[in-house]
Coordinates of C-alpha atoms and ligand atoms in Angstrom, one line a residue:
M14 CA 77.9 98.7 70.6
A15 CA 80.8 99.2 73.0
D16 CA 81.4 96.5 75.5
R17 CA 80.6 98.1 78.9
R18 CA 80.8 95.1 81.2
Y19 CA 82.0 95.7 84.7
T20 CA 85.1 93.6 84.6
V21 CA 87.3 92.1 87.3
S22 CA 90.1 94.4 86.0
R23 CA 88.0 97.4 86.8
A24 CA 87.1 95.9 90.2
L25 CA 90.8 95.3 91.0
L26 CA 91.7 98.9 90.2
E27 CA 88.7 100.3 92.2
A28 CA 89.7 98.1 95.2
M29 CA 93.2 99.5 95.0
R30 CA 91.9 103.1 95.1
E31 CA 89.5 102.3 98.0
A32 CA 92.5 100.9 99.8
G33 CA 94.3 104.3 99.5
V34 CA 96.5 103.5 96.5
T35 CA 97.1 106.8 94.6
Y36 CA 99.5 105.5 91.9
L37 CA 99.7 102.3 89.9
F38 CA 103.3 102.1 88.6
A39 CA 102.8 100.0 85.5
N40 CA 104.5 98.3 82.8
L41 CA 101.9 96.9 80.5
G42 CA 101.5 93.7 78.4
S43 CA 99.1 91.4 76.6
D44 CA 97.9 90.2 80.0
H45 CA 96.5 93.6 80.8
T46 CA 93.8 94.0 78.2
G47 CA 91.2 94.4 80.8
I48 CA 93.2 97.0 82.7
V49 CA 93.9 99.0 79.5
E50 CA 90.3 98.8 78.6
A51 CA 89.2 99.9 82.2
Y52 CA 91.4 103.0 82.1
A53 CA 90.2 103.8 78.6
Q54 CA 86.6 103.5 79.7
A55 CA 87.3 105.7 82.7
R56 CA 89.0 108.3 80.6
G57 CA 86.0 108.3 78.2
D58 CA 83.5 108.6 81.0
G59 CA 85.5 111.2 83.0
G60 CA 85.6 108.7 85.9
T61 CA 89.4 108.3 86.4
D62 CA 89.1 109.4 90.1
A63 CA 87.8 105.9 91.0
L64 CA 91.1 104.4 89.8
P65 CA 94.7 104.9 90.8
E66 CA 96.6 107.2 88.5
L67 CA 98.4 105.1 85.9
V68 CA 102.1 105.9 85.8
L69 CA 103.8 104.3 82.8
C70 CA 107.2 102.9 83.8
P71 CA 109.5 101.8 80.9
H72 CA 111.3 99.4 83.3
E73 CA 109.8 97.3 86.1
F74 CA 112.8 97.8 88.4
V75 CA 112.1 101.5 88.2
A76 CA 108.4 101.0 88.8
L77 CA 108.9 99.1 92.0
S78 CA 111.6 101.5 93.2
A79 CA 109.2 104.4 92.6
A80 CA 106.5 102.7 94.6
Q81 CA 109.1 102.1 97.3
G82 CA 110.3 105.7 97.3
Y83 CA 106.7 106.9 97.5
A84 CA 105.9 104.6 100.5
Q85 CA 109.1 105.5 102.3
V86 CA 108.3 109.2 102.2
S87 CA 104.6 109.0 102.7
G88 CA 104.0 105.8 104.6
E89 CA 101.4 104.9 102.0
A90 CA 101.6 101.6 100.1
Q91 CA 101.3 102.0 96.3
A92 CA 100.8 99.4 93.6
V93 CA 102.9 98.0 90.8
L94 CA 101.6 96.3 87.7
V95 CA 103.9 94.0 85.7
H96 CA 103.7 91.7 82.7
V97 CA 103.6 87.9 83.5
D98 CA 106.9 86.2 84.2
C99 CA 108.9 88.6 82.1
G100 CA 107.9 91.7 84.0
T101 CA 108.1 89.8 87.4
Q102 CA 111.7 88.9 86.6
N103 CA 112.5 92.5 85.6
L104 CA 111.4 93.6 89.1
G105 CA 114.8 92.1 89.9
G106 CA 116.6 93.4 92.9
A107 CA 113.9 95.9 93.7
V108 CA 111.9 93.0 95.3
H109 CA 114.9 92.4 97.5
N110 CA 115.0 96.1 98.5
V111 CA 111.3 96.4 99.5
S112 CA 111.5 93.1 101.3
R113 CA 114.7 93.9 103.3
G114 CA 113.6 97.5 103.7
R115 CA 110.2 96.4 105.1
V116 CA 108.4 98.7 102.7
P117 CA 104.7 97.9 101.9
V118 CA 103.7 97.5 98.3
L119 CA 101.2 95.6 96.2
I120 CA 102.5 93.9 93.1
L121 CA 99.9 92.6 90.6
A122 CA 101.1 90.5 87.7
G123 CA 99.1 88.9 84.9
L124 CA 99.4 85.2 84.0
S125 CA 99.4 83.8 80.6
P126 CA 95.8 82.8 79.5
V127 CA 94.8 79.4 80.7
T128 CA 92.5 78.5 77.7
A129 CA 93.5 78.2 74.0
E130 CA 90.5 77.1 72.0
G131 CA 88.2 80.1 72.4
E132 CA 86.5 78.7 75.5
L133 CA 86.6 82.0 77.4
P134 CA 87.0 85.7 76.7
G135 CA 90.7 86.6 77.1
G136 CA 91.9 83.1 76.0
R137 CA 95.2 82.6 74.1
N138 CA 95.3 84.5 70.8
E139 CA 99.0 85.6 70.5
F140 CA 102.1 83.5 70.2
I141 CA 103.7 84.8 73.4
H142 CA 100.9 83.2 75.4
W143 CA 102.6 79.8 75.0
L144 CA 106.1 81.2 75.6
Q145 CA 104.9 83.0 78.8
D146 CA 103.3 79.8 80.3
T147 CA 105.6 79.1 83.3
A148 CA 105.2 76.4 86.0
D149 CA 105.5 78.7 89.0
Q150 CA 105.4 82.4 88.3
A151 CA 105.0 83.3 91.9
G152 CA 108.1 81.3 92.7
I153 CA 110.2 84.0 91.1
V154 CA 109.5 86.3 94.0
R155 CA 108.3 83.9 96.7
G156 CA 111.5 84.2 98.7
Y157 CA 110.9 87.9 99.1
V158 CA 107.2 88.5 99.4
K159 CA 105.0 88.2 102.5
Y160 CA 102.0 87.0 100.5
A161 CA 101.7 85.4 97.0
H162 CA 98.3 84.4 95.8
E163 CA 96.6 83.8 92.5
I164 CA 93.2 85.4 92.0
R165 CA 91.3 82.4 90.7
T166 CA 87.8 84.0 90.4
G167 CA 86.5 87.5 90.1
R168 CA 84.0 86.8 92.8
N169 CA 86.5 87.7 95.5
A170 CA 89.0 89.8 93.6
R171 CA 88.3 93.0 95.5
Q172 CA 88.7 91.2 98.8
L173 CA 92.1 89.8 97.8
V174 CA 93.4 93.3 96.9
H175 CA 92.4 94.5 100.4
R176 CA 93.9 91.4 102.0
A177 CA 97.1 91.7 100.1
L178 CA 97.5 95.3 101.2
Q179 CA 96.5 94.6 104.7
I180 CA 99.3 92.0 104.9
A181 CA 101.8 94.3 103.1
R182 CA 101.1 97.1 105.6
S183 CA 101.1 95.1 108.8
E184 CA 104.5 95.2 110.5
P185 CA 107.0 94.0 109.6
A186 CA 105.7 95.5 106.4
G187 CA 106.8 94.3 102.9
P188 CA 105.7 93.3 99.4
A189 CA 102.6 91.3 98.5
Y190 CA 102.2 89.7 95.1
L191 CA 98.9 88.9 93.4
L192 CA 98.6 87.1 90.1
A193 CA 95.6 86.7 87.8
G194 CA 95.1 84.9 84.5
R195 CA 93.8 87.0 81.6
E196 CA 90.4 85.2 81.6
V197 CA 89.8 86.1 85.2
M198 CA 90.8 89.7 84.6
E199 CA 88.4 89.8 81.6
D200 CA 85.5 88.2 83.5
T201 CA 82.4 90.1 84.5
A202 CA 82.7 91.1 88.2
P203 CA 79.9 91.3 90.7
A204 CA 78.9 94.8 91.4
P205 CA 80.7 96.0 94.5
P206 CA 78.6 96.0 97.7
G207 CA 77.3 99.5 98.2
G208 CA 79.0 100.8 95.0
P209 CA 82.6 101.3 94.1
D210 CA 83.3 103.9 96.8
A211 CA 81.4 102.2 99.6
P212 CA 82.4 104.1 102.7
G213 CA 84.0 102.2 105.5
Q214 CA 85.7 99.6 103.2
R215 CA 89.1 100.8 104.1
Q216 CA 88.8 100.6 107.9
W217 CA 87.9 96.9 107.7
W218 CA 91.3 96.2 106.3
S219 CA 93.5 98.3 108.5
P220 CA 97.0 97.0 109.3
V221 CA 97.6 95.2 112.6
A222 CA 97.6 97.7 115.4
P223 CA 101.0 98.7 116.9
M224 CA 102.3 96.2 119.5
A225 CA 103.5 97.3 122.9
L226 CA 106.1 95.7 125.2
A227 CA 104.9 93.3 127.8
P228 CA 104.9 95.4 131.1
Q229 CA 107.6 93.2 132.8
V230 CA 109.9 93.7 129.7
A231 CA 109.4 97.4 129.8
D232 CA 110.3 97.3 133.5
E233 CA 113.4 95.2 132.9
I234 CA 114.8 97.4 130.1
A235 CA 114.0 100.6 132.0
A236 CA 115.8 99.4 135.2
A237 CA 118.8 98.2 133.1
L238 CA 119.1 101.5 131.3
A239 CA 118.6 103.6 134.5
G240 CA 121.2 101.6 136.4
A241 CA 123.8 101.5 133.7
D242 CA 127.2 103.3 133.7
A243 CA 127.5 103.4 129.9
P244 CA 124.2 102.8 128.3
L245 CA 124.0 102.9 124.5
V246 CA 121.3 102.7 121.8
V247 CA 122.2 101.2 118.4
T248 CA 119.7 101.7 115.6
S249 CA 119.4 101.4 111.8
Y250 CA 115.8 101.9 110.9
L251 CA 113.9 103.2 113.9
G252 CA 113.2 106.4 111.8
R253 CA 110.8 104.4 109.6
D254 CA 108.4 105.9 112.0
P255 CA 109.1 109.6 112.7
A256 CA 107.3 109.3 116.0
A257 CA 110.0 106.8 117.1
V258 CA 112.7 109.4 116.6
T259 CA 110.9 111.8 119.0
A260 CA 110.4 108.9 121.5
L261 CA 114.1 107.9 121.3
T262 CA 115.2 111.5 121.8
E263 CA 113.1 111.8 124.9
L264 CA 114.4 108.6 126.4
C265 CA 118.0 109.5 125.7
E266 CA 117.8 112.9 127.1
L267 CA 116.1 111.6 130.3
A268 CA 118.7 108.9 131.0
G269 CA 121.8 110.3 129.2
I270 CA 122.1 107.6 126.6
G271 CA 124.3 107.9 123.6
V272 CA 123.1 106.8 120.1
I273 CA 125.1 105.1 117.4
E274 CA 123.5 104.7 114.0
S275 CA 124.6 101.4 112.3
V276 CA 124.1 101.2 108.5
P277 CA 121.4 103.8 108.7
M278 CA 118.9 103.8 105.8
W279 CA 116.6 106.3 107.5
M280 CA 117.1 109.4 109.6
N281 CA 116.9 107.9 113.1
F282 CA 118.3 110.4 115.5
P283 CA 119.2 114.1 115.0
A284 CA 122.8 114.2 113.8
G285 CA 123.4 117.5 115.6
H286 CA 122.1 116.2 119.0
P287 CA 125.0 116.0 121.5
L288 CA 124.0 112.4 122.3
H289 CA 124.5 111.4 118.7
L290 CA 127.8 109.5 118.7
G291 CA 128.2 108.8 115.0
Y292 CA 127.8 106.0 112.5
Q293 CA 129.2 102.5 111.8
W294 CA 129.3 100.5 108.7
S295 CA 131.4 97.6 107.5
T296 CA 134.1 98.7 109.8
T297 CA 137.3 96.7 110.3
T298 CA 138.0 98.4 113.7
Q299 CA 136.4 98.2 117.0
N300 CA 134.2 101.1 118.0
P301 CA 135.4 102.1 121.5
L302 CA 132.0 103.4 122.4
L303 CA 130.4 100.1 121.7
A304 CA 133.2 98.2 123.5
D305 CA 132.7 100.5 126.6
A306 CA 128.9 100.1 126.8
D307 CA 127.5 98.0 129.7
V308 CA 123.9 98.1 128.5
V309 CA 123.1 98.2 124.8
L310 CA 119.6 98.7 123.5
V311 CA 119.4 97.5 119.8
A312 CA 116.3 99.4 118.7
G313 CA 115.4 98.5 115.1
S314 CA 118.5 97.1 113.3
D315 CA 119.4 94.2 111.0
V316 CA 123.1 94.7 111.4
P317 CA 123.9 96.5 114.7
W318 CA 127.6 95.7 114.4
I319 CA 129.9 93.3 112.4
P320 CA 130.7 90.8 115.1
A321 CA 134.0 89.6 113.6
T322 CA 135.5 93.1 113.9
N323 CA 133.4 95.3 116.1
R324 CA 131.1 94.2 119.0
P325 CA 130.0 95.0 122.5
S326 CA 132.1 93.6 125.4
P327 CA 131.1 90.0 126.5
G328 CA 129.8 91.5 129.8
A329 CA 127.4 93.9 128.2
R330 CA 123.7 93.4 128.8
I331 CA 122.0 93.6 125.4
Y332 CA 118.3 94.1 124.7
V333 CA 116.8 93.8 121.2
V334 CA 113.5 95.6 120.7
D335 CA 112.3 95.5 117.1
I336 CA 109.2 94.8 115.1
D337 CA 111.3 92.0 113.7
P338 CA 113.5 91.0 116.6
I339 CA 115.0 87.7 115.5
K340 CA 114.9 88.1 111.7
E341 CA 113.0 84.9 110.8
R342 CA 113.7 85.7 107.1
M343 CA 117.5 85.6 107.5
T344 CA 119.0 82.2 107.8
L345 CA 121.9 83.3 110.0
W346 CA 121.4 86.1 112.5
H347 CA 122.3 86.4 116.2
V348 CA 122.9 89.1 118.7
P349 CA 123.7 87.8 122.2
A350 CA 120.8 89.5 123.9
A351 CA 119.4 89.1 127.4
R352 CA 115.9 89.7 126.0
Y353 CA 114.4 89.9 122.5
A354 CA 111.0 91.8 122.3
R355 CA 108.7 92.3 119.4
A356 CA 107.2 95.8 119.6
D357 CA 106.4 98.9 117.7
L358 CA 109.4 101.1 118.5
A359 CA 107.6 104.4 119.2
T360 CA 105.3 102.6 121.6
A361 CA 108.0 100.7 123.3
L362 CA 110.3 103.6 123.7
R363 CA 107.5 105.7 125.3
Q364 CA 106.8 102.8 127.7
V365 CA 110.4 102.5 128.7
T366 CA 110.7 106.3 129.2
A367 CA 107.6 106.2 131.4
R368 CA 108.9 103.3 133.4
V369 CA 112.3 105.0 134.0
R370 CA 110.4 108.0 135.4
E371 CA 108.1 105.9 137.5
Q372 CA 110.8 103.6 138.9
G373 CA 112.6 106.7 140.2
G374 CA 116.0 105.0 140.0
L375 CA 117.9 107.6 138.0
D376 CA 120.9 109.2 139.5
T377 CA 120.5 112.7 138.0
A378 CA 124.0 113.9 138.8
K379 CA 125.5 110.8 137.2
V380 CA 123.2 111.3 134.1
A381 CA 124.3 114.9 133.7
A382 CA 127.9 114.1 134.0
R383 CA 127.6 111.3 131.5
A384 CA 125.6 113.5 129.1
E385 CA 128.4 116.1 129.3
R386 CA 131.1 113.6 128.6
L387 CA 129.2 112.2 125.6
A388 CA 128.7 115.8 124.3
G389 CA 132.5 116.1 124.4
V390 CA 132.8 112.9 122.3
H391 CA 130.2 114.2 119.9
R392 CA 131.9 117.6 119.6
A393 CA 135.4 116.0 118.9
Q394 CA 133.9 113.8 116.3
R395 CA 132.2 116.7 114.5
E396 CA 135.4 118.7 114.6
R397 CA 137.3 115.8 113.0
W398 CA 134.7 115.6 110.3
A399 CA 134.5 119.3 109.7
A400 CA 138.3 119.4 109.1
R401 CA 137.8 117.1 106.2
E402 CA 135.3 119.3 104.4
R403 CA 137.8 120.9 102.0
P404 CA 139.0 120.2 98.4
A405 CA 142.1 118.2 97.7
G406 CA 145.4 120.0 97.5
D407 CA 145.2 120.0 93.7
G408 CA 141.8 121.7 93.7
T409 CA 139.8 118.6 92.9
V410 CA 136.7 117.5 94.8
T411 CA 136.8 115.2 97.8
P412 CA 133.7 113.3 98.7
E413 CA 133.6 115.2 102.1
Y414 CA 133.7 118.5 100.4
L415 CA 131.1 117.4 97.9
V416 CA 128.6 116.5 100.6
A417 CA 129.3 119.7 102.6
C418 CA 128.6 121.7 99.5
V419 CA 125.4 119.8 98.9
R420 CA 124.3 120.3 102.5
E421 CA 124.8 124.0 102.2
A422 CA 123.0 124.2 98.9
I423 CA 119.9 122.2 99.7
G424 CA 119.2 123.2 103.3
P425 CA 117.6 121.1 106.0
D426 CA 114.2 120.5 104.4
A427 CA 115.2 118.5 101.3
I428 CA 114.6 114.8 101.0
V429 CA 117.9 113.1 100.4
L430 CA 118.2 109.6 98.9
T431 CA 121.5 108.0 99.4
E432 CA 123.0 105.3 97.3
A433 CA 126.5 106.5 97.6
I434 CA 128.0 103.0 98.4
T435 CA 131.6 103.4 99.5
N436 CA 130.6 107.0 100.3
Y437 CA 127.6 106.0 102.5
P438 CA 129.6 107.0 105.7
V439 CA 130.6 110.3 104.1
V440 CA 127.0 111.2 103.3
C441 CA 125.9 110.6 106.9
E442 CA 128.8 112.3 108.5
H443 CA 128.7 115.4 106.4
L444 CA 125.0 115.8 105.6
Q445 CA 124.1 115.8 109.3
P446 CA 120.4 115.1 108.9
S447 CA 118.3 116.4 111.8
R448 CA 114.8 116.2 110.5
P449 CA 112.9 112.8 110.6
G450 CA 112.0 111.8 107.0
S451 CA 114.9 113.7 105.5
L452 CA 117.3 110.8 104.6
F453 CA 116.5 107.5 103.0
G454 CA 118.4 104.5 101.7
S455 CA 117.1 101.5 99.9
G456 CA 116.9 99.4 103.1
G457 CA 118.5 96.6 101.0
S458 CA 121.5 96.2 98.8
S459 CA 120.3 95.9 95.3
L460 CA 121.7 98.9 93.5
G461 CA 119.8 101.3 91.3
W462 CA 117.0 102.1 93.8
A463 CA 117.5 105.9 93.8
G464 CA 116.6 106.4 90.2
G465 CA 113.0 105.3 90.6
A466 CA 112.7 106.1 94.2
A467 CA 113.4 109.8 93.5
V468 CA 110.4 109.9 91.2
G469 CA 108.2 108.2 93.9
A470 CA 109.5 110.5 96.6
K471 CA 108.7 113.6 94.6
L472 CA 105.2 112.4 93.8
A473 CA 104.7 111.8 97.5
A474 CA 106.1 115.1 98.6
P475 CA 105.6 117.6 95.7
D476 CA 106.5 120.6 97.8
R477 CA 109.9 119.3 98.9
T478 CA 113.2 119.2 97.0
V479 CA 114.4 115.7 96.3
V480 CA 118.1 115.1 96.0
S481 CA 119.8 111.8 95.2
L482 CA 123.5 111.2 96.1
V483 CA 124.6 108.1 94.2
G484 CA 127.7 106.3 92.9
D485 CA 128.3 106.3 89.2
G486 CA 127.7 102.5 89.2
S487 CA 124.5 102.9 91.1
F488 CA 123.3 105.6 88.7
L489 CA 123.7 103.1 85.9
F490 CA 122.0 100.3 87.8
G491 CA 118.9 102.6 88.2
V492 CA 118.0 102.4 84.5
P493 CA 118.4 106.1 84.2
A494 CA 116.8 106.5 80.8
S495 CA 113.5 105.1 82.2
A496 CA 113.7 106.9 85.5
Q497 CA 114.5 110.3 83.9
W498 CA 111.8 109.9 81.3
M499 CA 109.3 109.2 84.1
A500 CA 110.4 112.3 86.0
R501 CA 109.7 114.6 83.1
R502 CA 106.5 112.9 82.0
Y503 CA 105.0 112.9 85.5
G504 CA 106.3 116.3 86.7
A505 CA 108.6 114.8 89.4
P506 CA 111.9 116.6 89.0
S507 CA 114.8 116.0 91.3
L508 CA 118.5 116.7 91.6
T509 CA 120.9 113.8 91.2
V510 CA 124.5 114.2 92.3
I511 CA 126.9 111.5 91.2
F512 CA 130.0 110.6 93.1
D513 CA 131.8 109.9 89.9
N514 CA 134.9 107.9 90.9
Q515 CA 134.8 106.3 87.5
G516 CA 134.1 102.8 88.5
W517 CA 133.1 100.4 91.2
A518 CA 135.2 101.0 94.3
A519 CA 133.2 98.6 96.6
P520 CA 134.1 95.2 95.1
V521 CA 137.8 96.2 95.3
M522 CA 137.3 97.3 98.9
S523 CA 135.8 93.9 99.6
A524 CA 138.6 92.1 98.0
L525 CA 141.2 94.1 99.9
M526 CA 139.4 93.3 103.2
V527 CA 139.8 89.6 102.5
H528 CA 143.1 89.8 100.7
P529 CA 144.9 92.8 102.2
S530 CA 148.2 92.0 100.5
G531 CA 147.1 89.9 97.6
A532 CA 147.2 90.6 93.8
T533 CA 144.4 93.2 94.0
A534 CA 146.5 95.3 96.3
A535 CA 149.4 95.1 93.9
V536 CA 147.8 95.6 90.5
G537 CA 144.3 96.9 91.3
G538 CA 140.9 95.3 91.0
G539 CA 140.1 96.1 87.4
T540 CA 136.8 97.8 88.1
G541 CA 137.4 101.2 86.5
F542 CA 134.9 102.5 84.1
A543 CA 137.2 104.1 81.4
P544 CA 136.2 105.2 78.9
E545 CA 134.1 107.5 80.9
A546 CA 130.4 107.5 80.1
D547 CA 128.5 110.8 79.9
L548 CA 126.1 110.0 82.7
P549 CA 124.4 113.4 82.9
G550 CA 124.0 113.2 79.1
V551 CA 121.9 110.0 79.5
A552 CA 119.5 112.0 81.7
A553 CA 119.5 115.0 79.3
A554 CA 118.7 112.7 76.4
A555 CA 116.0 110.7 78.1
G556 CA 114.3 113.2 80.3
G557 CA 115.5 116.7 79.2
A558 CA 117.4 117.0 82.4
Y559 CA 119.9 119.8 83.1
A560 CA 123.3 118.1 82.7
A561 CA 126.7 119.1 84.1
T562 CA 130.0 117.6 84.9
V563 CA 132.2 119.2 87.6
S564 CA 135.9 118.5 88.1
E565 CA 137.1 121.6 89.9
A566 CA 136.2 122.1 93.6
G567 CA 135.9 125.9 93.2
K568 CA 133.1 125.5 90.6
L569 CA 131.0 123.1 92.6
P570 CA 128.9 125.5 94.7
V571 CA 127.9 127.5 91.5
A572 CA 127.1 124.3 89.6
L573 CA 124.9 123.0 92.5
G574 CA 123.1 126.4 92.7
L575 CA 122.3 126.3 89.0
A576 CA 121.1 122.7 89.1
L577 CA 118.9 123.4 92.0
A578 CA 117.4 126.4 90.3
E579 CA 116.5 124.2 87.4
V580 CA 114.9 121.6 89.7
R581 CA 112.8 124.4 91.3
R582 CA 111.7 125.4 87.9
G583 CA 110.5 121.9 87.3
R584 CA 113.3 120.3 85.4
S585 CA 115.5 117.5 86.7
A586 CA 119.2 118.0 87.0
V587 CA 122.1 115.5 87.0
I588 CA 125.6 116.6 88.0
S589 CA 128.5 114.2 87.8
V590 CA 131.2 115.3 90.2
H591 CA 134.7 113.8 89.6
V592 CA 136.0 112.5 92.9
P593 CA 139.2 110.4 93.3
P594 CA 139.1 107.3 91.0
A595 CA 137.9 104.0 92.2
A596 CA 140.5 102.1 90.2
P597 CA 143.3 103.2 87.8
P598 CA 142.3 103.1 84.2
P599 CA 143.0 99.8 82.4
S600 CA 145.9 99.6 80.0
G601 CA 147.3 97.0 77.5
P602 CA 146.3 95.5 74.2
H603 CA 142.7 94.7 75.2
H604 CA 142.1 98.3 76.3
P605 CA 143.0 100.7 73.5
A606 CA 143.0 104.3 74.4
P607 CA 139.4 105.5 74.5
V608 CA 138.1 108.0 72.0
D609 CA 136.7 111.0 73.8
P610 CA 133.0 111.2 72.7
G611 CA 132.5 114.6 74.1
Q612 CA 129.9 115.5 76.8
K613 CA 126.5 116.9 76.8
G614 CA 125.8 119.7 79.2
D615 CA 127.9 122.2 81.1
S616 CA 131.5 121.3 82.1
W617 CA 133.1 122.9 85.1
Ligands
LIG30 C1 122.1 94.7 91.7 C2 123.4 94.7 92.2 N1 124.4 94.2 91.5 C3 125.7 94.2 92.0 C4 125.9 94.6 93.3 C5 127.3 94.5 93.8 N2 127.9 95.8 94.1 C6 127.9 96.3 95.3 S1 128.6 97.8 95.3 C7 129.0 97.8 93.7 C8 129.6 98.9 93.0 C9 128.9 100.2 93.1 O1 129.5 101.2 92.3 P1 129.2 102.7 92.6 O2 127.8 103.0 92.7 O3 130.0 103.5 91.6 O4 129.9 103.0 94.0 P2 131.4 102.8 94.5 O5 131.6 101.4 94.8 O6 132.3 103.3 93.4 O7 131.5 103.7 95.7 C10 128.5 96.6 93.1 C11 128.6 96.3 91.7 C12 124.8 95.0 94.0 N3 124.9 95.4 95.3 N4 123.6 95.1 93.5
LIG31 MG1 131.8 104.4 91.6

């Protein structure tokens, strides 16, 4: 007779579902016998609704990136299942991204069985169980997760799933990592109190409620902003909460405050708003708007400026308001602020706006004059950018023209994922995102996020078009064969546009910033990708994607239109667009002339 025990594996999956997890992004192994069995039983019984939907992920980096993309778009934490130490290691830099990006996710990993002589069901019976026995599996990710804990008994396994998700979701949000040995996952679990779908379970484990500013701090910031001559907001990730975008807009309009986005990985402030004063990245020059500010509110930022090259004046009064105001998880971090406050940004900004109104200290004529002056700065900036939105003289594509064409083709409602690296600034300046939740970056720096994140984003928002703008290097980092296969299998098509500069521009740029007239400047950085890989062809082969390569600017709008039509019909599309090369091709005896392998897909 079939074994119909109610196992800990089943209980773990039910607890995830109770906690609002829709998808389990999984890469399976011998540690997951109980999980495989639980899904099989549920399929046999027609009871899969009690479990998260199983999404097979051929690579763990893609699995975690997909869970990240889903959570960034929907705000809902998902779960990832990985195989012992091997799968945990393959999460790789995606753990860095969810950690730095403050994205909630539950990661569950099996542990090698802890018995070997047949003492318990699930004990060692395959050679790998000795090889996968490691001293400190959680140590692989401990530097990045908020919570790491081994489930040692099935008696409280459900509770630990809820606790891990509660910690992951509470701000500052991030990853939680649970481990369980195979014997525990195979053990019989106690029946859940009140049945698997016991109502009310979820509310007992809600994340910590949003935190407000202390009243005297709200007063102080409001008075400083109202009395300033040149107040400025700098933000990077305030748009994690769309309500904070609205709250910031209201405060800025009331008090005539300009906004600079520094290293934006979210849409933080409408790009078309006259108080939007542009973006800053790893700039080598001082931003005059930052230098002129007398009061600076840093509202949600890890890197509001690069102090060695670009900073506020020493006399500026700086306030840091953030859910993570002094970055306890970074070893070196300092902004010379008058006050640091931990608060939910939407709540804090509403408080400050209310206090500005109640204090009555605003000089409305001064505010209007300032707003008009800033609108002039905004306009001049946009005119400069618009002038760059044309092809190069020889008819090839410039990054600015590429983003302008994408903007026109996709419209304002698309979800754009950016991993454009040296073209990050170009994406922001020419995409001009104005809708909260319309632009996302990884929040970290481990490349390849967009491949999986696009799948997660589409699962979270099936009615919206998902578009990734990525470097050619970043495309390859994203394990495209896995990501594109998942997109087809799970009906999550998206458009990927590759800034194909045939190599890594960023490391060369970094070298030139430190060695402006060194050998790299003279002979190049050697990071070109010749012979060129057929990147769209990878997507076509693995996921049946529409593939095209574009070299002529004049053909770009048509190619984008065709690709988008394919995406709307349910098929992913990948377009590689040739932009000026990152590095000249290598030459010499170690680099024979490449043989052209030919390309799959359309060539324009
Ligand atoms: C996982 C990972 N490995 C290496 C790096 C270092 N790195 C930063 S940018 C970059 C090159 C990215 O190439 P591409 O996506 O083509 O963008 P480009 O520099 O050409 O604009 C590399 C290798 C990184 N950030 N993450
Ligand atoms: Mg590149």
